[in-house]
PDB file of C-alpha atoms in Angstrom:
ATOM      1  CA  UNK B   1      -9.037  31.908  61.807  1.00 81.00           C
ATOM      2  CA  UNK B   2     -11.913  32.234  64.265  1.00 89.00           C
ATOM      3  CA  UNK B   3     -14.298  29.403  65.173  1.00 89.00           C
ATOM      4  CA  UNK B   4     -17.168  31.262  63.513  1.00 91.00           C
ATOM      5  CA  UNK B   5     -15.176  31.501  60.270  1.00 90.00           C
ATOM      6  CA  UNK B   6     -14.269  27.810  60.457  1.00 90.00           C
ATOM      7  CA  UNK B   7     -17.936  26.901  60.924  1.00 92.00           C
ATOM      8  CA  UNK B   8     -18.935  29.091  57.986  1.00 92.00           C
ATOM      9  CA  UNK B   9     -16.360  27.421  55.737  1.00 89.00           C
ATOM     10  CA  UNK B  10     -17.473  23.964  56.884  1.00 90.00           C
ATOM     11  CA  UNK B  11     -21.091  24.829  56.039  1.00 93.00           C
ATOM     12  CA  UNK B  12     -20.043  26.099  52.609  1.00 90.00           C
ATOM     13  CA  UNK B  13     -18.096  22.900  51.927  1.00 88.00           C
ATOM     14  CA  UNK B  14     -21.059  20.771  52.965  1.00 90.00           C
ATOM     15  CA  UNK B  15     -23.393  22.798  50.739  1.00 91.00           C
ATOM     16  CA  UNK B  16     -20.974  22.359  47.824  1.00 90.00           C
ATOM     17  CA  UNK B  17     -20.965  18.587  48.395  1.00 90.00           C
ATOM     18  CA  UNK B  18     -24.750  18.491  48.448  1.00 92.00           C
ATOM     19  CA  UNK B  19     -24.978  20.482  45.209  1.00 93.00           C
ATOM     20  CA  UNK B  20     -22.334  18.278  43.584  1.00 93.00           C
ATOM     21  CA  UNK B  21     -24.519  15.218  44.235  1.00 93.00           C
ATOM     22  CA  UNK B  22     -27.520  16.610  42.324  1.00 94.00           C
ATOM     23  CA  UNK B  23     -28.387  14.993  38.957  1.00 94.00           C
ATOM     24  CA  UNK B  24     -26.366  16.478  36.074  1.00 94.00           C
ATOM     25  CA  UNK B  25     -29.500  17.669  34.266  1.00 94.00           C
ATOM     26  CA  UNK B  26     -30.511  19.635  37.347  1.00 94.00           C
ATOM     27  CA  UNK B  27     -27.029  21.173  37.689  1.00 94.00           C
ATOM     28  CA  UNK B  28     -26.968  22.208  34.028  1.00 94.00           C
ATOM     29  CA  UNK B  29     -30.408  23.802  34.465  1.00 94.00           C
ATOM     30  CA  UNK B  30     -28.985  25.751  37.418  1.00 93.00           C
ATOM     31  CA  UNK B  31     -26.086  26.861  35.226  1.00 93.00           C
ATOM     32  CA  UNK B  32     -28.546  28.108  32.600  1.00 92.00           C
ATOM     33  CA  UNK B  33     -30.361  30.084  35.308  1.00 91.00           C
ATOM     34  CA  UNK B  34     -27.078  31.557  36.561  1.00 89.00           C
ATOM     35  CA  UNK B  35     -26.101  32.652  33.061  1.00 88.00           C
ATOM     36  CA  UNK B  36     -29.528  34.214  32.469  1.00 86.00           C
ATOM     37  CA  UNK B  37     -29.315  36.032  35.817  1.00 83.00           C
ATOM     38  CA  UNK B  38     -25.817  37.279  34.987  1.00 79.00           C
ATOM     39  CA  UNK B  39     -27.070  38.630  31.657  1.00 78.00           C
ATOM     40  CA  UNK B  40     -29.921  40.409  33.444  1.00 77.00           C
ATOM     41  CA  UNK B  41     -27.462  42.008  35.875  1.00 73.00           C
ATOM     42  CA  UNK B  42     -25.254  43.009  32.932  1.00 68.00           C
ATOM     43  CA  UNK B  43     -28.162  44.903  31.351  1.00 73.00           C
ATOM     44  CA  UNK B  44     -28.524  47.035  34.493  1.00 74.00           C
ATOM     45  CA  UNK B  45     -24.815  47.460  35.101  1.00 72.00           C
ATOM     46  CA  UNK B  46     -23.986  50.611  37.064  1.00 73.00           C
ATOM     47  CA  UNK B  47     -21.451  53.081  35.726  1.00 79.00           C
ATOM     48  CA  UNK B  48     -17.809  52.382  36.574  1.00 81.00           C
ATOM     49  CA  UNK B  49     -15.843  53.950  39.434  1.00 84.00           C
ATOM     50  CA  UNK B  50     -14.689  57.564  39.085  1.00 86.00           C
ATOM     51  CA  UNK B  51     -11.076  56.541  39.688  1.00 86.00           C
ATOM     52  CA  UNK B  52     -10.729  52.942  38.485  1.00 83.00           C
ATOM     53  CA  UNK B  53      -7.857  50.984  39.974  1.00 83.00           C
ATOM     54  CA  UNK B  54      -5.288  50.169  37.344  1.00 81.00           C
ATOM     55  CA  UNK B  55      -3.314  46.978  37.669  1.00 76.00           C
ATOM     56  CA  UNK B  56       0.344  47.584  37.100  1.00 71.00           C
ATOM     57  CA  UNK B  57       2.640  44.642  36.602  1.00 67.00           C
ATOM     58  CA  UNK B  58       6.182  45.435  37.621  1.00 65.00           C
ATOM     59  CA  UNK B  59       8.920  44.511  35.213  1.00 63.00           C
ATOM     60  CA  UNK B  60      11.624  42.142  36.410  1.00 58.00           C
ATOM     61  CA  UNK B  61      14.266  44.002  38.391  1.00 57.00           C
ATOM     62  CA  UNK B  62      11.915  46.798  39.524  1.00 53.00           C
TER      63      UNK B  62
ATOM     64  CA  UNK K   1     -27.926  22.304  27.232  1.00 87.00           C
ATOM     65  CA  UNK K   2     -28.840  18.730  26.273  1.00 89.00           C
ATOM     66  CA  UNK K   3     -29.827  20.034  22.815  1.00 93.00           C
ATOM     67  CA  UNK K   4     -26.157  20.879  22.309  1.00 95.00           C
ATOM     68  CA  UNK K   5     -25.185  17.329  23.214  1.00 96.00           C
ATOM     69  CA  UNK K   6     -27.710  16.010  20.669  1.00 96.00           C
ATOM     70  CA  UNK K   7     -26.205  18.216  17.928  1.00 96.00           C
ATOM     71  CA  UNK K   8     -22.676  17.047  18.781  1.00 97.00           C
ATOM     72  CA  UNK K   9     -23.812  13.414  18.818  1.00 97.00           C
ATOM     73  CA  UNK K  10     -25.219  13.929  15.308  1.00 96.00           C
ATOM     74  CA  UNK K  11     -21.854  15.371  14.212  1.00 96.00           C
ATOM     75  CA  UNK K  12     -20.072  12.290  15.517  1.00 95.00           C
ATOM     76  CA  UNK K  13     -22.572   9.938  13.874  1.00 95.00           C
ATOM     77  CA  UNK K  14     -22.263  11.828  10.580  1.00 94.00           C
ATOM     78  CA  UNK K  15     -18.445  11.584  10.685  1.00 92.00           C
ATOM     79  CA  UNK K  16     -17.875  15.334  10.926  1.00 93.00           C
ATOM     80  CA  UNK K  17     -15.922  14.806  14.128  1.00 94.00           C
ATOM     81  CA  UNK K  18     -14.282  11.763  15.659  1.00 93.00           C
ATOM     82  CA  UNK K  19     -14.552  10.913  19.329  1.00 95.00           C
ATOM     83  CA  UNK K  20     -15.554  13.899  21.446  1.00 97.00           C
ATOM     84  CA  UNK K  21     -15.863  14.713  25.142  1.00 97.00           C
ATOM     85  CA  UNK K  22     -17.037  17.681  27.167  1.00 97.00           C
ATOM     86  CA  UNK K  23     -14.307  19.367  29.230  1.00 97.00           C
ATOM     87  CA  UNK K  24     -13.828  22.753  30.868  1.00 95.00           C
ATOM     88  CA  UNK K  25     -16.314  24.204  33.331  1.00 95.00           C
ATOM     89  CA  UNK K  26     -19.325  22.373  31.874  1.00 95.00           C
ATOM     90  CA  UNK K  27     -17.392  19.116  32.131  1.00 96.00           C
ATOM     91  CA  UNK K  28     -16.593  19.947  35.750  1.00 96.00           C
ATOM     92  CA  UNK K  29     -20.294  20.481  36.503  1.00 95.00           C
ATOM     93  CA  UNK K  30     -20.858  16.793  35.841  1.00 95.00           C
ATOM     94  CA  UNK K  31     -18.805  16.112  38.991  1.00 95.00           C
ATOM     95  CA  UNK K  32     -19.042  19.309  41.054  1.00 95.00           C
ATOM     96  CA  UNK K  33     -21.557  21.893  42.182  1.00 94.00           C
ATOM     97  CA  UNK K  34     -22.740  24.187  39.347  1.00 93.00           C
ATOM     98  CA  UNK K  35     -20.116  26.804  38.476  1.00 91.00           C
ATOM     99  CA  UNK K  36     -20.804  29.620  36.104  1.00 89.00           C
ATOM    100  CA  UNK K  37     -19.316  29.735  32.628  1.00 91.00           C
ATOM    101  CA  UNK K  38     -20.036  31.468  29.355  1.00 87.00           C
ATOM    102  CA  UNK K  39     -18.978  28.726  26.970  1.00 92.00           C
ATOM    103  CA  UNK K  40     -18.887  25.008  26.353  1.00 95.00           C
ATOM    104  CA  UNK K  41     -15.552  23.336  25.570  1.00 96.00           C
ATOM    105  CA  UNK K  42     -15.887  20.302  23.332  1.00 97.00           C
ATOM    106  CA  UNK K  43     -12.664  18.365  22.826  1.00 97.00           C
ATOM    107  CA  UNK K  44     -12.698  16.519  19.521  1.00 95.00           C
ATOM    108  CA  UNK K  45     -10.645  14.192  17.429  1.00 92.00           C
ATOM    109  CA  UNK K  46     -10.776  15.515  13.888  1.00 87.00           C
ATOM    110  CA  UNK K  47     -10.860  13.206  10.894  1.00 77.00           C
ATOM    111  CA  UNK K  48      -7.939  14.122   8.595  1.00 67.00           C
ATOM    112  CA  UNK K  49      -8.878  15.412   5.174  1.00 59.00           C
ATOM    113  CA  UNK K  50      -8.643  12.925   2.289  1.00 58.00           C
ATOM    114  CA  UNK K  51      -5.110  12.817   0.884  1.00 56.00           C
ATOM    115  CA  UNK K  52      -3.742  15.137   3.537  1.00 54.00           C
ATOM    116  CA  UNK K  53      -2.577  15.120   7.106  1.00 56.00           C
ATOM    117  CA  UNK K  54      -3.709  18.654   7.989  1.00 60.00           C
ATOM    118  CA  UNK K  55      -6.528  18.853  10.504  1.00 67.00           C
ATOM    119  CA  UNK K  56      -9.144  21.507   9.948  1.00 79.00           C
ATOM    120  CA  UNK K  57     -12.166  22.796  11.842  1.00 85.00           C
ATOM    121  CA  UNK K  58     -13.663  23.820   8.472  1.00 88.00           C
ATOM    122  CA  UNK K  59     -16.000  20.828   8.137  1.00 90.00           C
ATOM    123  CA  UNK K  60     -17.383  21.524  11.625  1.00 92.00           C
ATOM    124  CA  UNK K  61     -18.159  25.135  10.727  1.00 92.00           C
ATOM    125  CA  UNK K  62     -19.655  24.107   7.361  1.00 93.00           C
ATOM    126  CA  UNK K  63     -21.855  21.473   8.980  1.00 94.00           C
ATOM    127  CA  UNK K  64     -23.106  23.744  11.751  1.00 95.00           C
ATOM    128  CA  UNK K  65     -23.663  26.844   9.649  1.00 95.00           C
ATOM    129  CA  UNK K  66     -25.623  24.585   7.291  1.00 95.00           C
ATOM    130  CA  UNK K  67     -27.913  23.858  10.243  1.00 95.00           C
ATOM    131  CA  UNK K  68     -28.345  27.550  11.015  1.00 95.00           C
ATOM    132  CA  UNK K  69     -25.785  27.921  13.792  1.00 95.00           C
ATOM    133  CA  UNK K  70     -23.580  30.992  13.451  1.00 94.00           C
ATOM    134  CA  UNK K  71     -19.879  31.403  14.237  1.00 92.00           C
ATOM    135  CA  UNK K  72     -18.807  34.080  16.728  1.00 92.00           C
ATOM    136  CA  UNK K  73     -15.050  34.432  17.069  1.00 89.00           C
ATOM    137  CA  UNK K  74     -13.594  31.043  17.883  1.00 89.00           C
ATOM    138  CA  UNK K  75     -17.030  29.839  19.006  1.00 94.00           C
ATOM    139  CA  UNK K  76     -20.150  28.627  17.282  1.00 95.00           C
ATOM    140  CA  UNK K  77     -23.458  29.601  18.835  1.00 95.00           C
ATOM    141  CA  UNK K  78     -25.513  26.453  19.362  1.00 95.00           C
ATOM    142  CA  UNK K  79     -28.872  26.753  21.102  1.00 91.00           C
ATOM    143  CA  UNK K  80     -27.790  30.035  22.712  1.00 90.00           C
ATOM    144  CA  UNK K  81     -24.427  28.750  23.969  1.00 93.00           C
ATOM    145  CA  UNK K  82     -20.959  29.627  22.696  1.00 94.00           C
ATOM    146  CA  UNK K  83     -19.430  26.267  21.860  1.00 96.00           C
ATOM    147  CA  UNK K  84     -15.742  25.849  21.104  1.00 95.00           C
ATOM    148  CA  UNK K  85     -14.374  22.753  19.402  1.00 95.00           C
ATOM    149  CA  UNK K  86     -10.836  22.059  20.574  1.00 94.00           C
ATOM    150  CA  UNK K  87      -8.506  19.375  19.224  1.00 93.00           C
ATOM    151  CA  UNK K  88      -6.368  17.880  22.027  1.00 94.00           C
ATOM    152  CA  UNK K  89      -3.103  19.811  22.328  1.00 93.00           C
ATOM    153  CA  UNK K  90      -1.275  17.792  24.986  1.00 96.00           C
ATOM    154  CA  UNK K  91      -0.807  14.073  25.745  1.00 97.00           C
ATOM    155  CA  UNK K  92      -2.836  14.603  28.936  1.00 98.00           C
ATOM    156  CA  UNK K  93      -5.833  15.937  27.014  1.00 97.00           C
ATOM    157  CA  UNK K  94      -5.459  13.155  24.439  1.00 96.00           C
ATOM    158  CA  UNK K  95      -5.632  10.630  27.247  1.00 98.00           C
ATOM    159  CA  UNK K  96      -8.594  12.448  28.828  1.00 98.00           C
ATOM    160  CA  UNK K  97     -10.442  12.226  25.518  1.00 97.00           C
ATOM    161  CA  UNK K  98      -9.609   8.544  25.057  1.00 97.00           C
ATOM    162  CA  UNK K  99     -10.773   7.673  28.591  1.00 97.00           C
ATOM    163  CA  UNK K 100     -13.817   9.971  28.770  1.00 97.00           C
ATOM    164  CA  UNK K 101     -16.971   8.389  30.170  1.00 97.00           C
ATOM    165  CA  UNK K 102     -20.551   8.236  28.896  1.00 96.00           C
ATOM    166  CA  UNK K 103     -23.187  10.137  30.847  1.00 94.00           C
ATOM    167  CA  UNK K 104     -26.915  10.574  30.356  1.00 93.00           C
ATOM    168  CA  UNK K 105     -28.423  14.053  30.577  1.00 93.00           C
ATOM    169  CA  UNK K 106     -32.231  13.947  30.572  1.00 90.00           C
ATOM    170  CA  UNK K 107     -32.245  11.083  28.081  1.00 92.00           C
ATOM    171  CA  UNK K 108     -29.439  12.393  25.854  1.00 94.00           C
ATOM    172  CA  UNK K 109     -26.161  10.510  26.020  1.00 95.00           C
ATOM    173  CA  UNK K 110     -22.923  12.456  26.042  1.00 96.00           C
ATOM    174  CA  UNK K 111     -19.276  11.929  26.908  1.00 97.00           C
ATOM    175  CA  UNK K 112     -17.335  13.823  29.571  1.00 97.00           C
ATOM    176  CA  UNK K 113     -13.781  13.863  30.904  1.00 97.00           C
ATOM    177  CA  UNK K 114     -13.346  11.985  34.170  1.00 97.00           C
ATOM    178  CA  UNK K 115     -13.046  14.053  37.348  1.00 96.00           C
ATOM    179  CA  UNK K 116      -9.433  12.887  37.710  1.00 97.00           C
ATOM    180  CA  UNK K 117      -8.497  14.056  34.210  1.00 98.00           C
ATOM    181  CA  UNK K 118     -10.293  17.392  34.640  1.00 97.00           C
ATOM    182  CA  UNK K 119      -8.452  18.026  37.907  1.00 97.00           C
ATOM    183  CA  UNK K 120      -5.105  17.031  36.362  1.00 98.00           C
ATOM    184  CA  UNK K 121      -5.699  19.342  33.388  1.00 98.00           C
ATOM    185  CA  UNK K 122      -6.506  22.208  35.768  1.00 97.00           C
ATOM    186  CA  UNK K 123      -3.323  21.493  37.701  1.00 97.00           C
ATOM    187  CA  UNK K 124      -1.311  21.475  34.486  1.00 97.00           C
ATOM    188  CA  UNK K 125      -2.840  24.711  33.138  1.00 96.00           C
ATOM    189  CA  UNK K 126      -2.397  26.369  36.526  1.00 94.00           C
ATOM    190  CA  UNK K 127      -4.273  29.676  36.266  1.00 93.00           C
ATOM    191  CA  UNK K 128      -5.832  30.956  39.535  1.00 92.00           C
ATOM    192  CA  UNK K 129      -9.290  29.757  38.464  1.00 92.00           C
ATOM    193  CA  UNK K 130      -7.826  26.345  37.618  1.00 95.00           C
ATOM    194  CA  UNK K 131      -6.333  26.145  41.109  1.00 95.00           C
ATOM    195  CA  UNK K 132      -9.722  27.047  42.544  1.00 94.00           C
ATOM    196  CA  UNK K 133     -11.290  24.210  40.569  1.00 95.00           C
ATOM    197  CA  UNK K 134      -8.719  21.658  41.762  1.00 96.00           C
ATOM    198  CA  UNK K 135      -9.574  22.649  45.339  1.00 94.00           C
ATOM    199  CA  UNK K 136     -13.278  22.134  44.560  1.00 93.00           C
ATOM    200  CA  UNK K 137     -12.551  18.660  43.160  1.00 94.00           C
ATOM    201  CA  UNK K 138     -10.618  17.739  46.305  1.00 94.00           C
ATOM    202  CA  UNK K 139     -13.204  19.187  48.704  1.00 90.00           C
ATOM    203  CA  UNK K 140     -16.096  17.512  46.896  1.00 90.00           C
ATOM    204  CA  UNK K 141     -14.400  14.151  47.454  1.00 90.00           C
ATOM    205  CA  UNK K 142     -14.962  13.044  43.850  1.00 93.00           C
ATOM    206  CA  UNK K 143     -11.354  12.151  42.963  1.00 95.00           C
ATOM    207  CA  UNK K 144     -10.207   8.541  43.086  1.00 96.00           C
ATOM    208  CA  UNK K 145      -6.771   8.840  44.718  1.00 95.00           C
ATOM    209  CA  UNK K 146      -5.167   5.933  42.832  1.00 96.00           C
ATOM    210  CA  UNK K 147      -6.475   7.015  39.429  1.00 96.00           C
ATOM    211  CA  UNK K 148      -5.506  10.644  40.040  1.00 97.00           C
ATOM    212  CA  UNK K 149      -1.987   9.845  41.227  1.00 97.00           C
ATOM    213  CA  UNK K 150      -1.443   7.511  38.272  1.00 97.00           C
ATOM    214  CA  UNK K 151      -2.382  10.343  35.896  1.00 98.00           C
ATOM    215  CA  UNK K 152      -0.021  12.713  37.719  1.00 98.00           C
ATOM    216  CA  UNK K 153       2.834  10.188  37.372  1.00 98.00           C
ATOM    217  CA  UNK K 154       2.172   9.510  33.672  1.00 98.00           C
ATOM    218  CA  UNK K 155       2.167  13.215  32.834  1.00 98.00           C
ATOM    219  CA  UNK K 156       5.019  14.397  35.035  1.00 97.00           C
ATOM    220  CA  UNK K 157       2.790  16.398  37.365  1.00 98.00           C
ATOM    221  CA  UNK K 158       3.804  14.907  40.710  1.00 97.00           C
ATOM    222  CA  UNK K 159       6.104  17.806  41.625  1.00 97.00           C
ATOM    223  CA  UNK K 160       3.445  20.330  40.678  1.00 96.00           C
ATOM    224  CA  UNK K 161       0.875  18.456  42.774  1.00 97.00           C
ATOM    225  CA  UNK K 162       3.164  18.350  45.815  1.00 96.00           C
ATOM    226  CA  UNK K 163       3.661  22.122  45.570  1.00 96.00           C
ATOM    227  CA  UNK K 164      -0.082  22.618  45.111  1.00 96.00           C
ATOM    228  CA  UNK K 165      -0.799  20.523  48.222  1.00 95.00           C
ATOM    229  CA  UNK K 166       1.707  22.559  50.241  1.00 94.00           C
ATOM    230  CA  UNK K 167       0.340  25.894  49.000  1.00 93.00           C
ATOM    231  CA  UNK K 168      -3.406  25.249  49.086  1.00 90.00           C
ATOM    232  CA  UNK K 169      -4.432  22.040  50.832  1.00 88.00           C
ATOM    233  CA  UNK K 170      -2.334  21.647  53.938  1.00 77.00           C
ATOM    234  CA  UNK K 171      -3.900  23.264  57.019  1.00 68.00           C
TER     235      UNK K 171
END
């Protein structure tokens, strides 16, 4: 892993810690906003890929 | 969200449910950064029906539909949120419910699983998203080491934890 990547991960961890320390009411309000935003994105969802990748689980012994 | 907690508190006061606690992703948000979820998991002790030992979610549905909340699959929609009532299915979840802690959300009191129990449950369930959540608990520094390790020992999760540490936490 490069130094730049390590620094990015460290910043993300620190941001997570800061968010974790917010009051619960504030965090639940943020959750409500996230859910509303997700619904809004869902309304404008683009059409799927022309050739969707299909997950194939191999059977034991394959 | 706190309106949901008020409704559940009323259910407990009215004897529709026994002791309850919030678990799942919403429970985790009490200890971690906000993570997105579509539903609210409420773990409940159910009062047994008179003269019988069978536990039923029927009284919960009757009570809530009587207040205008509609069922949707295994959920009930309360104040716009899909809420699932889940009786504890393992000794670990039973213990989590018994030891859940009171928290205040904008003036409404509610009960939530401890961070240590939530992390242990995620470790036990073991789906990729559960593993991700255990990592978040560790990185956020919210787990009390002694409490967490005691839970792991009581519920035979030490081996699983050691493997998890090797796979995901060691540099």
